[in-house]
JSON list of C-alpha atoms in Angstrom, two decimals:
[
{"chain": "F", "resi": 1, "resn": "UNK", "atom": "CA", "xyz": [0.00, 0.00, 0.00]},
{"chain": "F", "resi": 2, "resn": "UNK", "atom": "CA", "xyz": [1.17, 3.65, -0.92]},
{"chain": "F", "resi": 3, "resn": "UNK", "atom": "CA", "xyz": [0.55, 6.05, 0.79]},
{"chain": "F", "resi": 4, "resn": "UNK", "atom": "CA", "xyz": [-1.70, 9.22, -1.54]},
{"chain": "F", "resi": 5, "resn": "UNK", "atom": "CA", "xyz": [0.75, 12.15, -0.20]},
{"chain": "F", "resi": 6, "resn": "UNK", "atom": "CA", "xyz": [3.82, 10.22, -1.60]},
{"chain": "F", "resi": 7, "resn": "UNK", "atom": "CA", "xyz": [4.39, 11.05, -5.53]},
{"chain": "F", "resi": 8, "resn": "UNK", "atom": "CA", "xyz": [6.87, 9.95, -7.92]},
{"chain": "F", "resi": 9, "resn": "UNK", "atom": "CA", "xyz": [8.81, 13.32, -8.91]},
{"chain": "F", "resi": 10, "resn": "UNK", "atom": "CA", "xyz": [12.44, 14.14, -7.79]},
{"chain": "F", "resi": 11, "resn": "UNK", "atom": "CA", "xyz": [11.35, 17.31, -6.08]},
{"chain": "F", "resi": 12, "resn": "UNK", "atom": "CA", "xyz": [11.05, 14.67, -3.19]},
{"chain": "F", "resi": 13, "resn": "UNK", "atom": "CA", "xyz": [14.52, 12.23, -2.77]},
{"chain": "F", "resi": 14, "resn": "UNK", "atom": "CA", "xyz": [11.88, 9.57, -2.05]},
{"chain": "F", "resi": 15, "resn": "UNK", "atom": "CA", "xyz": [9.95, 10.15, -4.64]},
{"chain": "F", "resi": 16, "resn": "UNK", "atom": "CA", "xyz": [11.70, 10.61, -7.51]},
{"chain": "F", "resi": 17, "resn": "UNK", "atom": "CA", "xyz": [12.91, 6.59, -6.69]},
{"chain": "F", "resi": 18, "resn": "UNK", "atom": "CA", "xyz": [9.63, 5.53, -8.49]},
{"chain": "F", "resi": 19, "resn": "UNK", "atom": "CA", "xyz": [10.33, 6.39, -12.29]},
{"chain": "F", "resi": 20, "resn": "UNK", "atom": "CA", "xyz": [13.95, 7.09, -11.81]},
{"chain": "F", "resi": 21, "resn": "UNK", "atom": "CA", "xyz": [17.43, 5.43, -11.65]},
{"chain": "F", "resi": 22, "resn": "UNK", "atom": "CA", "xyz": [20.18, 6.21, -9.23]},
{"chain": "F", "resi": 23, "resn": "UNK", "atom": "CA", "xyz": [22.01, 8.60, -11.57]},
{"chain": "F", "resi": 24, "resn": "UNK", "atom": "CA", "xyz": [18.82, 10.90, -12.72]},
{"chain": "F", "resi": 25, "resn": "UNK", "atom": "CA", "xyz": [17.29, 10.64, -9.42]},
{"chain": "F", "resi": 26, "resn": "UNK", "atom": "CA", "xyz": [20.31, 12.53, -7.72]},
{"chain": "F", "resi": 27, "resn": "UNK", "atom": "CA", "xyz": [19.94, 15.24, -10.81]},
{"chain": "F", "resi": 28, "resn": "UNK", "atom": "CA", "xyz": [22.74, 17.94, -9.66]},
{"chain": "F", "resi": 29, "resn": "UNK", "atom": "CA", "xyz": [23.75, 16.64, -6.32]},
{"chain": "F", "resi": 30, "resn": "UNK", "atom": "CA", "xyz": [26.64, 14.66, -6.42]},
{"chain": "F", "resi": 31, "resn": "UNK", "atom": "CA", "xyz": [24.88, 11.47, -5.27]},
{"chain": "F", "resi": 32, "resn": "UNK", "atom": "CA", "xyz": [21.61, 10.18, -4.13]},
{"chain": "F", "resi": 33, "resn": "UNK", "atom": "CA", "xyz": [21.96, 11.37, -0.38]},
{"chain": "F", "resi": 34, "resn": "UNK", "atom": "CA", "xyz": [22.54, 15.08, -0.97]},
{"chain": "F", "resi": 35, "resn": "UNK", "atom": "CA", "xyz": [19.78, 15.22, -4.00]},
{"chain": "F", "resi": 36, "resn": "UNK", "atom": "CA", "xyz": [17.61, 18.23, -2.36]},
{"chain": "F", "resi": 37, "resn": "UNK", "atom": "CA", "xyz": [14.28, 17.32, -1.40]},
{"chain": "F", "resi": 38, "resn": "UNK", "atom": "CA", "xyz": [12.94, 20.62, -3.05]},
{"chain": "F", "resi": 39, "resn": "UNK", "atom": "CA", "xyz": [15.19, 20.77, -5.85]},
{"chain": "F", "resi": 40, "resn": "UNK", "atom": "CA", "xyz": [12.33, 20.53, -8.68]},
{"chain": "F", "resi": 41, "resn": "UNK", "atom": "CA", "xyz": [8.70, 22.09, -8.74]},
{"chain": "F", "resi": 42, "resn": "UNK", "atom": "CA", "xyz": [5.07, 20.89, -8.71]},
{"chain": "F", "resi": 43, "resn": "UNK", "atom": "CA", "xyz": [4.16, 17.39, -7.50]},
{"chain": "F", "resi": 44, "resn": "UNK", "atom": "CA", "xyz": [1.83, 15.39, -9.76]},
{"chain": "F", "resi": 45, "resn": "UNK", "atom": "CA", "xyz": [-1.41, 13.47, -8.35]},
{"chain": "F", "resi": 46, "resn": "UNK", "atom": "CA", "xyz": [-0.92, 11.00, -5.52]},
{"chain": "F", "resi": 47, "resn": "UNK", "atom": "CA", "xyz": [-2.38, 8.64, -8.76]},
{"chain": "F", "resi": 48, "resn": "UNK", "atom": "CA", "xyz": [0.61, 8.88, -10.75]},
{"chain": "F", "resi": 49, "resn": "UNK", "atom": "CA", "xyz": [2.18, 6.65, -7.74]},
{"chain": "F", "resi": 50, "resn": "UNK", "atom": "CA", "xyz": [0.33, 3.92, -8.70]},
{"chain": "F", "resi": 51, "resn": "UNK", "atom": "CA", "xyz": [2.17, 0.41, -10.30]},
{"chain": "F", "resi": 52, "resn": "UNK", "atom": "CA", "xyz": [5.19, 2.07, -9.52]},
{"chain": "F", "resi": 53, "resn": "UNK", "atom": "CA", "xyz": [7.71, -0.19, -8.58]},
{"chain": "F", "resi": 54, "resn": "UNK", "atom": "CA", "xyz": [11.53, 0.24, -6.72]},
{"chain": "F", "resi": 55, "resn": "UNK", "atom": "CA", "xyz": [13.95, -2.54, -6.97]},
{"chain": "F", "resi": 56, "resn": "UNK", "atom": "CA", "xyz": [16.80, -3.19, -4.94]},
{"chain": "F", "resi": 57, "resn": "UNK", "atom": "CA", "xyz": [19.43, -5.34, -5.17]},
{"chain": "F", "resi": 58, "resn": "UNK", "atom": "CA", "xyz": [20.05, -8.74, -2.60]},
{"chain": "F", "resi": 59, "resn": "UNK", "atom": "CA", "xyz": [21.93, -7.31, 0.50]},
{"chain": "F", "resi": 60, "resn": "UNK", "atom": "CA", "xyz": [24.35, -9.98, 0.01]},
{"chain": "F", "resi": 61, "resn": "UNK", "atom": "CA", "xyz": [25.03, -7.68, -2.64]},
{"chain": "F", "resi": 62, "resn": "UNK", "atom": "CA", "xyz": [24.51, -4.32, -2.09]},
{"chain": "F", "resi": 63, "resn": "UNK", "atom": "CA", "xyz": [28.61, -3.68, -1.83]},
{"chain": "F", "resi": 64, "resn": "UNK", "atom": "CA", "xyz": [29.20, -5.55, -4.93]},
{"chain": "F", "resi": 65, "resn": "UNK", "atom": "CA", "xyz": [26.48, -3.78, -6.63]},
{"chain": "F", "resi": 66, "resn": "UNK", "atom": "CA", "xyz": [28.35, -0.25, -6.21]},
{"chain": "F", "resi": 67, "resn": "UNK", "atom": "CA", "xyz": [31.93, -1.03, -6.72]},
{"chain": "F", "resi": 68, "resn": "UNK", "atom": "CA", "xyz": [33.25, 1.06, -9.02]},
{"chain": "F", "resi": 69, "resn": "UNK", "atom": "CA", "xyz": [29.83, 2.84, -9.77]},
{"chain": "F", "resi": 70, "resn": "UNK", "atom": "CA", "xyz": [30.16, 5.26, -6.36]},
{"chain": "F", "resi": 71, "resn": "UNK", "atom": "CA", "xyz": [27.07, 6.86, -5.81]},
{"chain": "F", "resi": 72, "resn": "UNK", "atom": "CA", "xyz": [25.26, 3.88, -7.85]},
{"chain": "F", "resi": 73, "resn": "UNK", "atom": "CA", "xyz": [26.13, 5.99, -11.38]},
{"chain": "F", "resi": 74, "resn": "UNK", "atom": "CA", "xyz": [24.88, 4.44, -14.21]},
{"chain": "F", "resi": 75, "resn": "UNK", "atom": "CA", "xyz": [23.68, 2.07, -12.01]},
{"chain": "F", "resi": 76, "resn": "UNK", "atom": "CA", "xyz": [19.65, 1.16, -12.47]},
{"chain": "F", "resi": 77, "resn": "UNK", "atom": "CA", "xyz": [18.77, 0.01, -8.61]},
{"chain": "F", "resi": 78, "resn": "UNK", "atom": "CA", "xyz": [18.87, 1.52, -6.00]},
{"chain": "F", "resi": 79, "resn": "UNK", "atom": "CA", "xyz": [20.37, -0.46, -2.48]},
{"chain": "F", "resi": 80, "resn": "UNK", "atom": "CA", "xyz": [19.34, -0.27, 1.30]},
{"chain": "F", "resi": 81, "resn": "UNK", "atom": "CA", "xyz": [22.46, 1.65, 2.61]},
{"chain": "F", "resi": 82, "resn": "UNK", "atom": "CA", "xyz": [23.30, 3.48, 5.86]},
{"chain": "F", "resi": 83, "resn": "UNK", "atom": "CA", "xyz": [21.42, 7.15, 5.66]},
{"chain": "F", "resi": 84, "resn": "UNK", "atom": "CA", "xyz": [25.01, 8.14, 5.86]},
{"chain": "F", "resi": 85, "resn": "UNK", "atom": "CA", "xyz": [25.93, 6.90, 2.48]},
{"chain": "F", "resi": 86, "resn": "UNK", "atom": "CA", "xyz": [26.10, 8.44, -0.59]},
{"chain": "F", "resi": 87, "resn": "UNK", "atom": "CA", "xyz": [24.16, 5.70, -2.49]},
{"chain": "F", "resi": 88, "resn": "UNK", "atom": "CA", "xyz": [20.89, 5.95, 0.32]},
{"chain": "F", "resi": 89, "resn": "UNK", "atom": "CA", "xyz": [17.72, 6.69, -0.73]},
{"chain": "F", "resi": 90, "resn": "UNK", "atom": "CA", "xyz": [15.29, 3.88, 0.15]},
{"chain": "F", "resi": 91, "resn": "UNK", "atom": "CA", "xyz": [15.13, 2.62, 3.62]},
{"chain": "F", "resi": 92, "resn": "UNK", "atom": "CA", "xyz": [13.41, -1.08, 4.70]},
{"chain": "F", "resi": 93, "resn": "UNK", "atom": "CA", "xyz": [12.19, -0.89, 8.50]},
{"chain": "F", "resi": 94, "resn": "UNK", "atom": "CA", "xyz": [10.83, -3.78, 9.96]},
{"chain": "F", "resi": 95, "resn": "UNK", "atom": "CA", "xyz": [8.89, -3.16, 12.63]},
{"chain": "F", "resi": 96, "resn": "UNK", "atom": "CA", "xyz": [7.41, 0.77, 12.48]},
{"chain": "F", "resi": 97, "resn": "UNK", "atom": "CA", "xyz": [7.02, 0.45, 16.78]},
{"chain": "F", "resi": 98, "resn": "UNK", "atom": "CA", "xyz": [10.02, 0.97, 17.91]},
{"chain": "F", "resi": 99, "resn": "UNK", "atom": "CA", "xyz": [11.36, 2.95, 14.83]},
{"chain": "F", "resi": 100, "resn": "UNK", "atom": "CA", "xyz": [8.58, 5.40, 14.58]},
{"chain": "F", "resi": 101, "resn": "UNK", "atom": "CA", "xyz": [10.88, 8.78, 15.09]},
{"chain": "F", "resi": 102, "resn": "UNK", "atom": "CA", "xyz": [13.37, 7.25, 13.04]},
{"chain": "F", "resi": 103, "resn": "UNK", "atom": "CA", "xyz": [11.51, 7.04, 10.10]},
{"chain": "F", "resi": 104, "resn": "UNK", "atom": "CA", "xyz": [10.02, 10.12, 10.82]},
{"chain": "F", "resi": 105, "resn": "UNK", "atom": "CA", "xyz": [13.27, 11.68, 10.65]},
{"chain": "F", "resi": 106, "resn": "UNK", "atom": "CA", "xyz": [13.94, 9.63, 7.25]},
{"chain": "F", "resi": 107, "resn": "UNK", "atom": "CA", "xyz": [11.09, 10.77, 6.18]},
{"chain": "F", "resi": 108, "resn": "UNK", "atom": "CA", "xyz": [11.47, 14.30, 6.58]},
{"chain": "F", "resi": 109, "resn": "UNK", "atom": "CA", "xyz": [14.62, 14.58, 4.81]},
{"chain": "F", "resi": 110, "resn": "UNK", "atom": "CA", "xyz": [13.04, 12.87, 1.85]},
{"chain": "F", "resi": 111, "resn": "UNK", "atom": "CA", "xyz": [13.68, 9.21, 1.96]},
{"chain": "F", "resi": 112, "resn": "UNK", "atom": "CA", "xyz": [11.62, 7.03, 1.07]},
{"chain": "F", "resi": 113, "resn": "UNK", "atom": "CA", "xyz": [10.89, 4.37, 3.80]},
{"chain": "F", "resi": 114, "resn": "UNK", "atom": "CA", "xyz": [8.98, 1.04, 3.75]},
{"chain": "F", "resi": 115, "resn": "UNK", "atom": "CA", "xyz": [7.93, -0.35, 6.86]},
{"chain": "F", "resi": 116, "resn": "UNK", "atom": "CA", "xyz": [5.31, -3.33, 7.64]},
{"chain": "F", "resi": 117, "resn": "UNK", "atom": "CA", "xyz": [1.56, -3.27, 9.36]},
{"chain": "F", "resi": 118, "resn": "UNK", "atom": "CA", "xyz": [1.98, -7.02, 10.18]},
{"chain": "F", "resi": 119, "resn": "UNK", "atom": "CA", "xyz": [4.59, -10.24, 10.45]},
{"chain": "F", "resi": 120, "resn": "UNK", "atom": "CA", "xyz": [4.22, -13.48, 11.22]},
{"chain": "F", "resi": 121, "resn": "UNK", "atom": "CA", "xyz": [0.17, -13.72, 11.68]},
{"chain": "F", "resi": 122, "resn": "UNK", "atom": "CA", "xyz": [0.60, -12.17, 14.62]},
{"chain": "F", "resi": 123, "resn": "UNK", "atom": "CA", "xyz": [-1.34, -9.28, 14.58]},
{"chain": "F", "resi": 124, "resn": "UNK", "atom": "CA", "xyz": [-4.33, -10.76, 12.56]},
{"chain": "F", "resi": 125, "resn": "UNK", "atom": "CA", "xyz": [-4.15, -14.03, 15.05]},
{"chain": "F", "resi": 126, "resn": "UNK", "atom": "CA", "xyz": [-5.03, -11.07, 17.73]},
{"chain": "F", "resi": 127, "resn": "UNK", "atom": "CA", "xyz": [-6.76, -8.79, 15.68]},
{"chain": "F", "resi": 128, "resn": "UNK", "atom": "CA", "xyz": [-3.82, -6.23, 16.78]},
{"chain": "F", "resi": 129, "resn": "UNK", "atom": "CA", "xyz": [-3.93, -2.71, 14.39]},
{"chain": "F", "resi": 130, "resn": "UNK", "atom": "CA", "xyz": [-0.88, -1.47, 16.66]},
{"chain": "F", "resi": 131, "resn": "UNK", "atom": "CA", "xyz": [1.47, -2.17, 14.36]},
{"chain": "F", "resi": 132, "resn": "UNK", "atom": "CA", "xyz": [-0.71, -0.87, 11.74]},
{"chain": "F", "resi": 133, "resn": "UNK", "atom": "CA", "xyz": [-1.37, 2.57, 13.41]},
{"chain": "F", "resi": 134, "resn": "UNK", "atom": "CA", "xyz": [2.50, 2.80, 14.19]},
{"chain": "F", "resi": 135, "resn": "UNK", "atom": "CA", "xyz": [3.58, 2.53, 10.36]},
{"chain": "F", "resi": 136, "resn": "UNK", "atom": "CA", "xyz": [0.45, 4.47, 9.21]},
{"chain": "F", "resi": 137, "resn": "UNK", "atom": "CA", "xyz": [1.53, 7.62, 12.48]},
{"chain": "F", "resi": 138, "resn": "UNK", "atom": "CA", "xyz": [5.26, 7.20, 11.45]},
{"chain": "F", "resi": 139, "resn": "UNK", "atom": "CA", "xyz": [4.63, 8.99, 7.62]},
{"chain": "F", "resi": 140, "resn": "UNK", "atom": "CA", "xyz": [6.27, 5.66, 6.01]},
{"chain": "F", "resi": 141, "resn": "UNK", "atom": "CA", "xyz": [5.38, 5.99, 2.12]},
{"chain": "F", "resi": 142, "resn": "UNK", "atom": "CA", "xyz": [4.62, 2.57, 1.75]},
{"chain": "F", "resi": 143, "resn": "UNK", "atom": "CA", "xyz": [3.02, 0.15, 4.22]},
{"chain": "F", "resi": 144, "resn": "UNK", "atom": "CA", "xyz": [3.38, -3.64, 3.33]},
{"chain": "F", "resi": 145, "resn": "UNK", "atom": "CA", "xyz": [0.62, -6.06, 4.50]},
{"chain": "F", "resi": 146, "resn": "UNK", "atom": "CA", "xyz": [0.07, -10.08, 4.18]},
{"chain": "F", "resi": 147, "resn": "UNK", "atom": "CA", "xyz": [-3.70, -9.28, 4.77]},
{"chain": "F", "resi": 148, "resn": "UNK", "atom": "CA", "xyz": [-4.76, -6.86, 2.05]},
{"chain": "F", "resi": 149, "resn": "UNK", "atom": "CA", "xyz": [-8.62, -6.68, 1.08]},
{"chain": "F", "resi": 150, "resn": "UNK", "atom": "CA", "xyz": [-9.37, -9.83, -0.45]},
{"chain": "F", "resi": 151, "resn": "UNK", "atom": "CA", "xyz": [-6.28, -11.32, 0.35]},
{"chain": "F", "resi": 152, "resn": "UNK", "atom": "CA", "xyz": [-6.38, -15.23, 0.45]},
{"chain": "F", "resi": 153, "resn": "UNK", "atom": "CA", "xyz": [-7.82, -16.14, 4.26]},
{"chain": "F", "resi": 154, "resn": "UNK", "atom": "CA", "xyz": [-6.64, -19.64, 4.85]},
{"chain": "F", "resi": 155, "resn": "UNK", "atom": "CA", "xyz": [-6.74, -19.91, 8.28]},
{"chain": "F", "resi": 156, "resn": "UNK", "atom": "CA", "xyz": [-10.08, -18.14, 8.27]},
{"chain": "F", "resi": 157, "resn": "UNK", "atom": "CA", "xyz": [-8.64, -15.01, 10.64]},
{"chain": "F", "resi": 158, "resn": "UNK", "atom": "CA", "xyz": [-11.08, -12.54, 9.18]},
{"chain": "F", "resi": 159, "resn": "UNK", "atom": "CA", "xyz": [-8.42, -9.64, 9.53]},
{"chain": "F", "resi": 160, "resn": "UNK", "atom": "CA", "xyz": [-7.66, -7.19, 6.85]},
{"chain": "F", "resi": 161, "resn": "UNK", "atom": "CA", "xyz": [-4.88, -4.67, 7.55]},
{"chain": "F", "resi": 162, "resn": "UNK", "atom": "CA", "xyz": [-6.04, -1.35, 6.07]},
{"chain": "F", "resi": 163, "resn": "UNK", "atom": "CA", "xyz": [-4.57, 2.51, 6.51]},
{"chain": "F", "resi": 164, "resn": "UNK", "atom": "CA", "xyz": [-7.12, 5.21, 6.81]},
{"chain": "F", "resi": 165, "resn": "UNK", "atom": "CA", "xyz": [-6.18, 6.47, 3.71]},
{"chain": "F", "resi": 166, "resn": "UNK", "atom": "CA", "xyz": [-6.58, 3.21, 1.71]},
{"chain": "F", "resi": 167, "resn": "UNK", "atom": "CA", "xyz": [-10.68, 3.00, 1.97]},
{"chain": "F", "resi": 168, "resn": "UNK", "atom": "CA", "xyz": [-12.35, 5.95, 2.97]},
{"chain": "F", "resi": 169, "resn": "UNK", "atom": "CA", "xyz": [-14.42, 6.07, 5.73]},
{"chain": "F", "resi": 170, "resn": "UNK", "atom": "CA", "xyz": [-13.07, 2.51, 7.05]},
{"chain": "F", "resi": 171, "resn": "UNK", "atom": "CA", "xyz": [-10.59, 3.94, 9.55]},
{"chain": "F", "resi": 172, "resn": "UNK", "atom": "CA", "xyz": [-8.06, 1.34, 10.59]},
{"chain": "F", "resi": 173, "resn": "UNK", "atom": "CA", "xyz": [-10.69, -1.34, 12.16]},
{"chain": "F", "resi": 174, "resn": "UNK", "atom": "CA", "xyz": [-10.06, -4.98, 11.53]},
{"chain": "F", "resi": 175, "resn": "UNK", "atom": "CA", "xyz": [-12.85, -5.99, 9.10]},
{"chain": "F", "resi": 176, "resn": "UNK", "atom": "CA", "xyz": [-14.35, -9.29, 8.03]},
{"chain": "F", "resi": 177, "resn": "UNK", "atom": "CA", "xyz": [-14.21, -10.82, 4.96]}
]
């Protein structure tokens, strides 16, 4: 799930990763990490964001993947590095609960973050929209869920994991299928 106020452009870092590479997405900075979150104009509609995809490589081989390319030129993924390298721009966070001002931070300086509403049945076993509510309250562009709207059901749990955003009027309420 996306969230509607993220938007692939580059006059967000996080959002220019959507239709971009490593080497246009930075633009004038001299790598991905310094690209200015303001550096181009006008956002398009939160439905441009839609199908948009962002691949990264293995970790295993993240290091491989920018020798010799720094800053991932001419590179086409982007990797999951420390917010202190010049190759970071997309950031994979577990658990939103105990991580919520960090990705807030991440977030503000134009990052793009993906976090998770649920792991491990857990939260639909209990019904639990903590998690949920965490990732949704920490501004993380995209939320990843095992128990999407008509999502398979085969242990008959009856939970669907849903932002506020993603149906209108739903709020974030377990709901039955």
């Amino acid at each position: 799930m996306i969230s509607p106020d993220w938007t692939p452009t580059r006059s967000r870092r996080s959002a220019g990763i959507a239709s971009s590479r490593p080497t246009t997405f930075a633009g004038r900075a001299p790598h991905c990490a310094k690209a200015s979150p303001a550096a181009v104009g006008r956002r398009p509609p939160a439905r441009a964001a839609r199908c948009c995809w962002c691949w990264t490589p293995i970790a295993a081989f993240e290091e491989a993947y920018r020798v010799g390319h720094p800053s991932l030129k001419g590179r086409v993924l982007f990797g999951l590095y420390a917010e202190d390298q010049a190759e970071a721009a997309v950031f994979n966070i577990q658990d939103p609960r105990p991580e919520e001002a960090r990705i807030k931070a991440l977030v503000a300086q134009g990052f793009l973050v993906r976090t998770r509403s649920d792991a491990d049945t857990s939260e639909a076993r209990n019904h639990d929209l903590g998690r949920l509510k965490s990732a949704e309250q920490s501004g993380a562009q995209i939320i990843s869920t095992d128990y999407y709207p008509g999502a398979p059901d085969p242990l008959d749990l009856k939970f669907v994991a849903r932002p506020s955003w993603f149906a209108p009027g739903e709020g974030l309420t377990p709901s039955v299928r």
